[in-house]
Short mmCIF file of C-alpha atoms in Angstrom, two decimals:
data_model
loop_
_atom_site.label_atom_id
_atom_site.label_comp_id
_atom_site.label_asym_id
_atom_site.label_seq_id
_atom_site.Cartn_x
_atom_site.Cartn_y
_atom_site.Cartn_z
CA MET A 1 9.55 -5.89 21.92
CA GLU A 2 7.11 -3.78 23.85
CA VAL A 3 3.80 -2.65 22.34
CA SER A 4 4.85 1.01 22.69
CA ALA A 5 8.04 0.35 20.71
CA ILE A 6 5.95 -1.45 18.03
CA ALA A 7 3.62 1.57 17.77
CA GLU A 8 6.61 3.84 17.50
CA SER A 9 8.05 1.73 14.64
CA VAL A 10 4.74 1.68 12.74
CA PHE A 11 4.31 5.43 13.32
CA SER A 12 7.87 5.99 11.92
CA LEU A 13 6.82 4.15 8.76
CA PHE A 14 3.73 6.36 8.55
CA ILE A 15 5.88 9.47 8.61
CA ILE A 16 7.87 8.11 5.66
CA ILE A 17 4.54 7.49 3.83
CA LEU A 18 3.72 11.19 4.34
CA VAL A 19 7.05 12.11 2.78
CA GLY A 20 6.03 9.86 -0.21
CA VAL A 21 2.65 11.72 -0.38
CA TYR A 22 4.52 15.03 -0.42
CA GLY A 23 6.86 13.84 -3.15
CA SER A 24 3.94 12.78 -5.28
CA LYS A 25 1.96 15.90 -4.74
CA LYS A 26 5.01 18.10 -5.68
CA ASN A 27 5.57 15.93 -8.75
CA ILE A 28 8.94 14.83 -7.41
CA ILE A 29 7.88 11.18 -7.53
CA THR A 30 6.29 10.98 -11.03
CA PRO A 31 4.46 7.82 -12.23
CA GLU A 32 7.59 6.91 -14.21
CA ILE A 33 9.84 7.35 -11.13
CA ASN A 34 7.34 5.39 -8.99
CA LYS A 35 7.45 2.50 -11.48
CA GLY A 36 11.29 2.62 -11.30
CA LEU A 37 11.19 2.64 -7.49
CA THR A 38 8.84 -0.34 -7.53
CA ASP A 39 11.19 -2.32 -9.81
CA ILE A 40 14.11 -1.49 -7.53
CA LEU A 41 12.10 -2.61 -4.56
CA ILE A 42 10.85 -5.91 -5.93
CA LYS A 43 13.88 -6.91 -7.95
CA ILE A 44 16.78 -5.61 -5.83
CA ALA A 45 16.11 -4.30 -2.34
CA LEU A 46 13.63 -6.86 -1.09
CA PRO A 47 15.66 -9.90 -2.26
CA PHE A 48 18.76 -8.47 -0.62
CA MET A 49 16.76 -7.90 2.59
CA ILE A 50 15.55 -11.50 2.54
CA VAL A 51 19.10 -12.86 2.03
CA SER A 52 20.56 -10.68 4.74
CA SER A 53 17.92 -11.79 7.24
CA PHE A 54 19.24 -15.39 6.99
CA ILE A 55 22.79 -14.32 7.84
CA PHE A 56 23.05 -14.51 11.62
CA THR A 57 23.67 -17.09 14.33
CA TYR A 58 20.88 -19.70 14.53
CA ASP A 59 19.81 -21.93 17.36
CA ASP A 60 17.74 -25.12 17.10
CA THR A 61 14.58 -23.17 17.90
CA ILE A 62 14.88 -20.91 14.88
CA ARG A 63 15.62 -23.90 12.58
CA THR A 64 12.53 -25.67 13.91
CA ASN A 65 10.43 -22.46 13.45
CA VAL A 66 11.49 -22.12 9.88
CA LEU A 67 10.03 -25.57 9.08
CA LYS A 68 6.98 -24.80 11.19
CA THR A 69 6.37 -21.57 9.25
CA PHE A 70 5.94 -23.62 6.01
CA TYR A 71 2.80 -25.43 7.18
CA LEU A 72 1.61 -22.44 9.17
CA SER A 73 1.69 -20.23 6.14
CA LEU A 74 -0.02 -22.83 3.94
CA THR A 75 -2.78 -23.25 6.61
CA ALA A 76 -3.18 -19.43 6.94
CA TYR A 77 -3.68 -19.05 3.12
CA ALA A 78 -6.27 -21.82 3.11
CA LEU A 79 -8.10 -20.30 6.03
CA MET A 80 -8.14 -16.79 4.46
CA ALA A 81 -9.39 -18.14 1.11
CA VAL A 82 -12.20 -20.22 2.63
CA PHE A 83 -13.28 -17.60 5.17
CA SER A 84 -13.17 -14.79 2.56
CA TRP A 85 -15.21 -16.73 -0.03
CA LEU A 86 -17.90 -17.56 2.53
CA ALA A 87 -18.02 -14.11 4.10
CA LEU A 88 -18.31 -12.38 0.68
CA PHE A 89 -21.54 -14.12 -0.27
CA PRO A 90 -23.55 -10.88 -0.09
CA VAL A 91 -21.15 -9.18 -2.62
CA LYS A 92 -21.79 -9.77 -6.28
CA ASN A 93 -19.96 -9.58 -9.66
CA ASP A 94 -16.47 -8.08 -10.10
CA LYS A 95 -16.47 -6.47 -6.71
CA LYS A 96 -16.49 -9.90 -5.12
CA ILE A 97 -13.43 -10.90 -7.19
CA ILE A 98 -11.59 -7.74 -6.08
CA LEU A 99 -12.40 -8.16 -2.42
CA HIS A 100 -11.62 -11.83 -2.34
CA PHE A 101 -8.25 -11.31 -3.97
CA ALA A 102 -7.56 -8.43 -1.50
CA ASN A 103 -8.38 -10.64 1.43
CA VAL A 104 -6.09 -13.51 0.34
CA PHE A 105 -3.21 -11.61 -1.07
CA VAL A 106 -1.74 -9.28 1.50
CA ASN A 107 0.97 -6.68 1.14
CA THR A 108 3.97 -8.72 2.12
CA GLY A 109 6.66 -6.73 0.29
CA TYR A 110 5.83 -3.07 0.75
CA ILE A 111 4.61 -3.21 4.39
CA GLY A 112 4.79 -6.73 5.74
CA PHE A 113 8.56 -7.04 5.74
CA PRO A 114 9.30 -3.57 7.17
CA VAL A 115 6.75 -4.06 9.94
CA LEU A 116 8.10 -7.61 10.81
CA TYR A 117 11.64 -6.27 10.85
CA SER A 118 10.60 -3.43 13.18
CA ILE A 119 8.98 -6.04 15.54
CA TYR A 120 11.18 -9.15 15.43
CA GLY A 121 14.30 -8.04 13.50
CA SER A 122 16.00 -10.39 11.05
CA GLU A 123 14.29 -13.46 12.61
CA GLY A 124 10.83 -12.05 11.76
CA VAL A 125 11.91 -11.42 8.17
CA ILE A 126 12.94 -15.03 7.80
CA TYR A 127 9.47 -16.25 8.78
CA GLY A 128 7.92 -13.59 6.67
CA SER A 129 9.91 -14.70 3.59
CA ILE A 130 8.53 -18.24 4.01
CA PHE A 131 5.03 -16.71 4.05
CA ASN A 132 5.95 -14.63 1.02
CA MET A 133 6.95 -17.78 -0.90
CA PHE A 134 3.37 -18.98 -0.74
CA PHE A 135 2.18 -15.48 -1.75
CA VAL A 136 4.13 -15.63 -4.93
CA VAL A 137 3.11 -19.21 -5.76
CA PHE A 138 -0.56 -18.63 -5.17
CA LEU A 139 -0.54 -15.18 -6.78
CA TRP A 140 0.44 -16.44 -10.19
CA THR A 141 -1.86 -19.48 -10.04
CA TYR A 142 -4.96 -19.03 -7.90
CA GLY A 143 -4.80 -15.21 -7.97
CA LEU A 144 -4.57 -15.11 -11.76
CA LEU A 145 -7.30 -17.72 -12.05
CA LEU A 146 -9.65 -15.39 -10.16
CA PHE A 147 -9.29 -12.62 -12.79
CA LYS A 148 -9.03 -14.78 -15.90
CA GLY A 149 -11.64 -17.42 -15.01
CA SER A 150 -9.42 -20.25 -16.34
CA LEU A 151 -5.86 -21.17 -17.22
CA ASN A 152 -4.66 -23.47 -19.92
CA LYS A 153 -1.77 -25.87 -19.60
CA ASN A 154 0.75 -23.55 -21.40
CA GLU A 155 -0.23 -20.55 -19.17
CA ILE A 156 0.25 -22.74 -16.06
CA LYS A 157 3.73 -23.79 -17.13
CA LYS A 158 4.67 -20.16 -17.98
CA GLU A 159 3.41 -18.84 -14.61
CA MET A 160 5.18 -21.59 -12.62
CA LEU A 161 8.38 -20.75 -14.38
CA SER A 162 7.98 -17.11 -13.42
CA VAL A 163 7.36 -18.18 -9.83
CA ILE A 164 10.63 -20.20 -9.73
CA LEU A 165 12.58 -17.29 -11.23
CA ASN A 166 10.99 -14.65 -8.94
CA PRO A 167 13.78 -12.72 -7.23
CA SER A 168 12.24 -13.09 -3.84
CA ILE A 169 11.88 -16.85 -4.19
CA LEU A 170 15.52 -17.12 -5.37
CA ALA A 171 16.49 -15.00 -2.35
CA VAL A 172 14.78 -17.46 0.00
CA PHE A 173 16.54 -20.41 -1.63
CA ILE A 174 19.90 -18.61 -1.23
CA GLY A 175 19.09 -17.72 2.40
CA ILE A 176 18.09 -21.31 3.26
CA PHE A 177 21.33 -22.53 1.70
CA ILE A 178 23.34 -20.13 3.82
CA MET A 179 21.41 -21.17 6.93
CA VAL A 180 21.83 -24.94 6.37
CA SER A 181 25.39 -24.89 5.10
CA GLY A 182 26.64 -22.45 7.75
CA VAL A 183 28.74 -20.61 5.11
CA ARG A 184 30.20 -17.30 6.32
CA LEU A 185 30.31 -14.42 3.84
CA PRO A 186 33.24 -11.98 3.90
CA ALA A 187 32.42 -8.81 5.99
CA PRO A 188 32.41 -6.41 2.95
CA ILE A 189 29.96 -8.57 1.10
CA PHE A 190 27.67 -9.02 4.07
CA SER A 191 27.80 -5.33 4.75
CA SER A 192 26.81 -4.52 1.13
CA ILE A 193 23.94 -7.00 1.15
CA LYS A 194 22.56 -5.64 4.45
CA SER A 195 22.91 -1.99 3.27
CA ILE A 196 21.01 -2.62 0.10
CA GLY A 197 18.32 -4.54 1.97
CA ASN A 198 17.93 -1.75 4.50
CA ILE A 199 16.42 0.59 1.82
CA THR A 200 13.42 -1.70 1.58
CA GLY A 201 11.47 -0.01 4.39
CA PRO A 202 11.83 3.65 3.22
CA LEU A 203 11.37 2.74 -0.45
CA SER A 204 8.21 0.82 0.33
CA MET A 205 6.70 3.65 2.22
CA PHE A 206 7.49 6.08 -0.63
CA ILE A 207 5.64 3.84 -3.01
CA ILE A 208 2.62 3.51 -0.65
CA GLY A 209 2.61 7.31 -0.21
CA ASN A 210 2.42 7.64 -4.04
CA ILE A 211 -0.52 5.28 -4.20
CA LEU A 212 -2.41 7.09 -1.47
CA SER A 213 -1.90 10.44 -2.95
CA ASN A 214 -3.66 9.51 -6.28
CA VAL A 215 -6.93 8.08 -4.98
CA LYS A 216 -10.12 10.08 -4.43
CA ILE A 217 -11.60 8.06 -1.51
CA LYS A 218 -14.38 10.63 -0.92
CA ASN A 219 -16.14 9.57 -4.16
CA HIS A 220 -16.89 6.20 -2.64
CA PHE A 221 -18.17 6.95 0.84
CA ARG A 222 -21.67 5.53 0.17
CA ASP A 223 -20.49 2.21 -1.15
CA TRP A 224 -21.13 -0.26 1.65
CA THR A 225 -19.01 -3.02 0.12
CA ILE A 226 -15.90 -0.91 0.74
CA TYR A 227 -16.60 -0.76 4.47
CA TYR A 228 -17.50 -4.47 4.53
CA GLY A 229 -14.42 -5.45 2.65
CA ILE A 230 -12.10 -3.39 4.78
CA THR A 231 -13.58 -4.82 8.01
CA LEU A 232 -13.10 -8.38 6.66
CA LYS A 233 -9.59 -7.67 5.55
CA LEU A 234 -8.25 -5.83 8.53
CA VAL A 235 -10.26 -7.19 11.45
CA ALA A 236 -12.22 -10.37 10.83
CA ILE A 237 -9.59 -12.37 8.92
CA PRO A 238 -6.61 -11.59 11.29
CA LEU A 239 -8.72 -12.38 14.29
CA THR A 240 -9.88 -15.66 12.77
CA ILE A 241 -6.19 -16.67 12.14
CA TYR A 242 -5.36 -15.62 15.66
CA LEU A 243 -8.15 -17.70 17.21
CA PHE A 244 -7.02 -20.63 15.11
CA SER A 245 -3.48 -20.20 16.43
CA LEU A 246 -4.81 -20.45 20.02
CA LEU A 247 -5.61 -24.13 19.24
CA LEU A 248 -1.90 -24.72 18.65
CA ASN A 249 -1.00 -23.37 22.09
CA ASP A 250 2.11 -21.98 20.39
CA TYR A 251 3.16 -18.33 21.04
CA SER A 252 6.48 -18.39 19.15
CA LYS A 253 7.72 -15.65 16.82
CA ALA A 254 7.03 -17.90 13.97
CA VAL A 255 3.26 -18.09 14.74
CA ASN A 256 3.08 -14.41 15.60
CA SER A 257 4.90 -13.44 12.38
CA VAL A 258 2.28 -15.38 10.29
CA ILE A 259 -0.52 -13.66 12.20
CA VAL A 260 0.96 -10.22 11.61
CA MET A 261 1.36 -10.97 7.87
CA THR A 262 -2.30 -11.92 7.58
CA ALA A 263 -3.15 -8.55 9.08
CA MET A 264 -1.38 -6.63 6.35
CA PRO A 265 -3.40 -4.47 3.97
CA ALA A 266 -4.37 -5.56 0.45
CA SER A 267 -1.53 -6.18 -1.99
CA ALA A 268 -0.87 -3.57 -4.61
CA MET A 269 -1.33 -6.39 -7.09
CA THR A 270 -5.07 -6.10 -6.36
CA SER A 271 -5.01 -2.74 -8.20
CA ILE A 272 -2.51 -3.83 -10.88
CA LEU A 273 -4.53 -6.84 -11.95
CA ALA A 274 -7.80 -4.97 -11.78
CA GLU A 275 -6.24 -2.47 -14.23
CA SER A 276 -4.91 -5.27 -16.49
CA PHE A 277 -8.24 -7.09 -16.64
CA ASP A 278 -10.43 -3.97 -16.50
CA LYS A 279 -12.41 -5.10 -13.51
CA GLU A 280 -13.48 -2.35 -11.09
CA LYS A 281 -10.20 -0.49 -11.36
CA GLU A 282 -11.03 2.47 -9.10
CA PHE A 283 -12.75 0.24 -6.58
CA ALA A 284 -9.56 -1.88 -6.39
CA ALA A 285 -7.41 1.18 -5.90
CA ILE A 286 -9.74 2.41 -3.09
CA ILE A 287 -9.41 -0.96 -1.30
CA VAL A 288 -5.65 -0.96 -1.55
CA SER A 289 -5.34 2.64 -0.39
CA ALA A 290 -7.93 2.49 2.39
CA THR A 291 -6.63 -0.82 3.90
CA THR A 292 -3.10 0.52 3.65
CA LEU A 293 -4.01 3.70 5.54
CA LEU A 294 -6.16 2.01 8.21
CA SER A 295 -3.64 -0.81 8.79
CA LEU A 296 -1.44 1.74 10.49
CA ILE A 297 -4.04 1.64 13.24
CA THR A 298 -5.32 -1.96 13.06
CA VAL A 299 -1.93 -3.70 12.95
CA PRO A 300 -0.60 -2.14 16.22
CA ALA A 301 -4.03 -2.71 17.78
CA LEU A 302 -3.93 -6.43 16.76
CA ILE A 303 -0.36 -6.85 18.14
CA GLN A 304 -1.39 -5.15 21.38
CA PHE A 305 -4.47 -7.44 21.58
CA THR A 306 -2.46 -10.61 21.04
CA THR A 307 0.28 -9.51 23.43
CA TYR A 308 -2.26 -8.73 26.17
CA PHE A 309 -3.82 -12.15 26.06
CA ALA A 310 -0.55 -14.08 25.61
CA PRO A 311 0.43 -16.21 28.60
#
């Protein structure tokens, strides 16, 4: 897919975000409705999109890339965590927790999947869903540990159970079963699964528009940690992952999909957990909103950069 087409796809998502902002400002999308939309996205639309992405004709390259994406995603998360922790040495207290969480846990669901689909189609969503598996696993273990400070044995068991029963994780298992077994679903069932999955993109952008409309960014213009954190999240970390990928000498869609995912803005869970644990709530909302808005520029720029230097 050409860079111009990628830019058009991302710009299209931005227009839908503006519609979400309008809906929020006009009180059409109320907080209650937004919560309902989020539940529909996470528990219904996204899992259906993941399942539908596995339903197409495979070749040996895609099967190999699925396996490759497992260790690529794990490596990417390790690199993001280590790099972030070292780079955030100048930042202190709860702001460091917020920025570190934001750096490691990217917005896979609301933005990552729609962007990957617009670039690589269903194949990109498959690789993204593998990356998202690690997101879910690490979110409810390492991510929770960052905010709580410690987890007892009972809490670990409870969170691991929630990971296993997560709709997106179950969707990946179903998708892998379909891929391995070669089972063919009846046309009406496949059409229904795909139609439900297709609402993921617009629904995600409405939710992001609602988040952006409720944050007063101008009140934080003088906080240097915001600029520093945004630069780390959207520029330094994706470029570090990209430079590491050059060592692999692999320019497949699987590798590029992982790079694109690491370039996504901070997960909305950054703001949600900050609210839950009362740690720099407004600061977290600013980071989520600002990285989301600026990613509409940085993600196409990163893709253009990597495409230009690809052999």
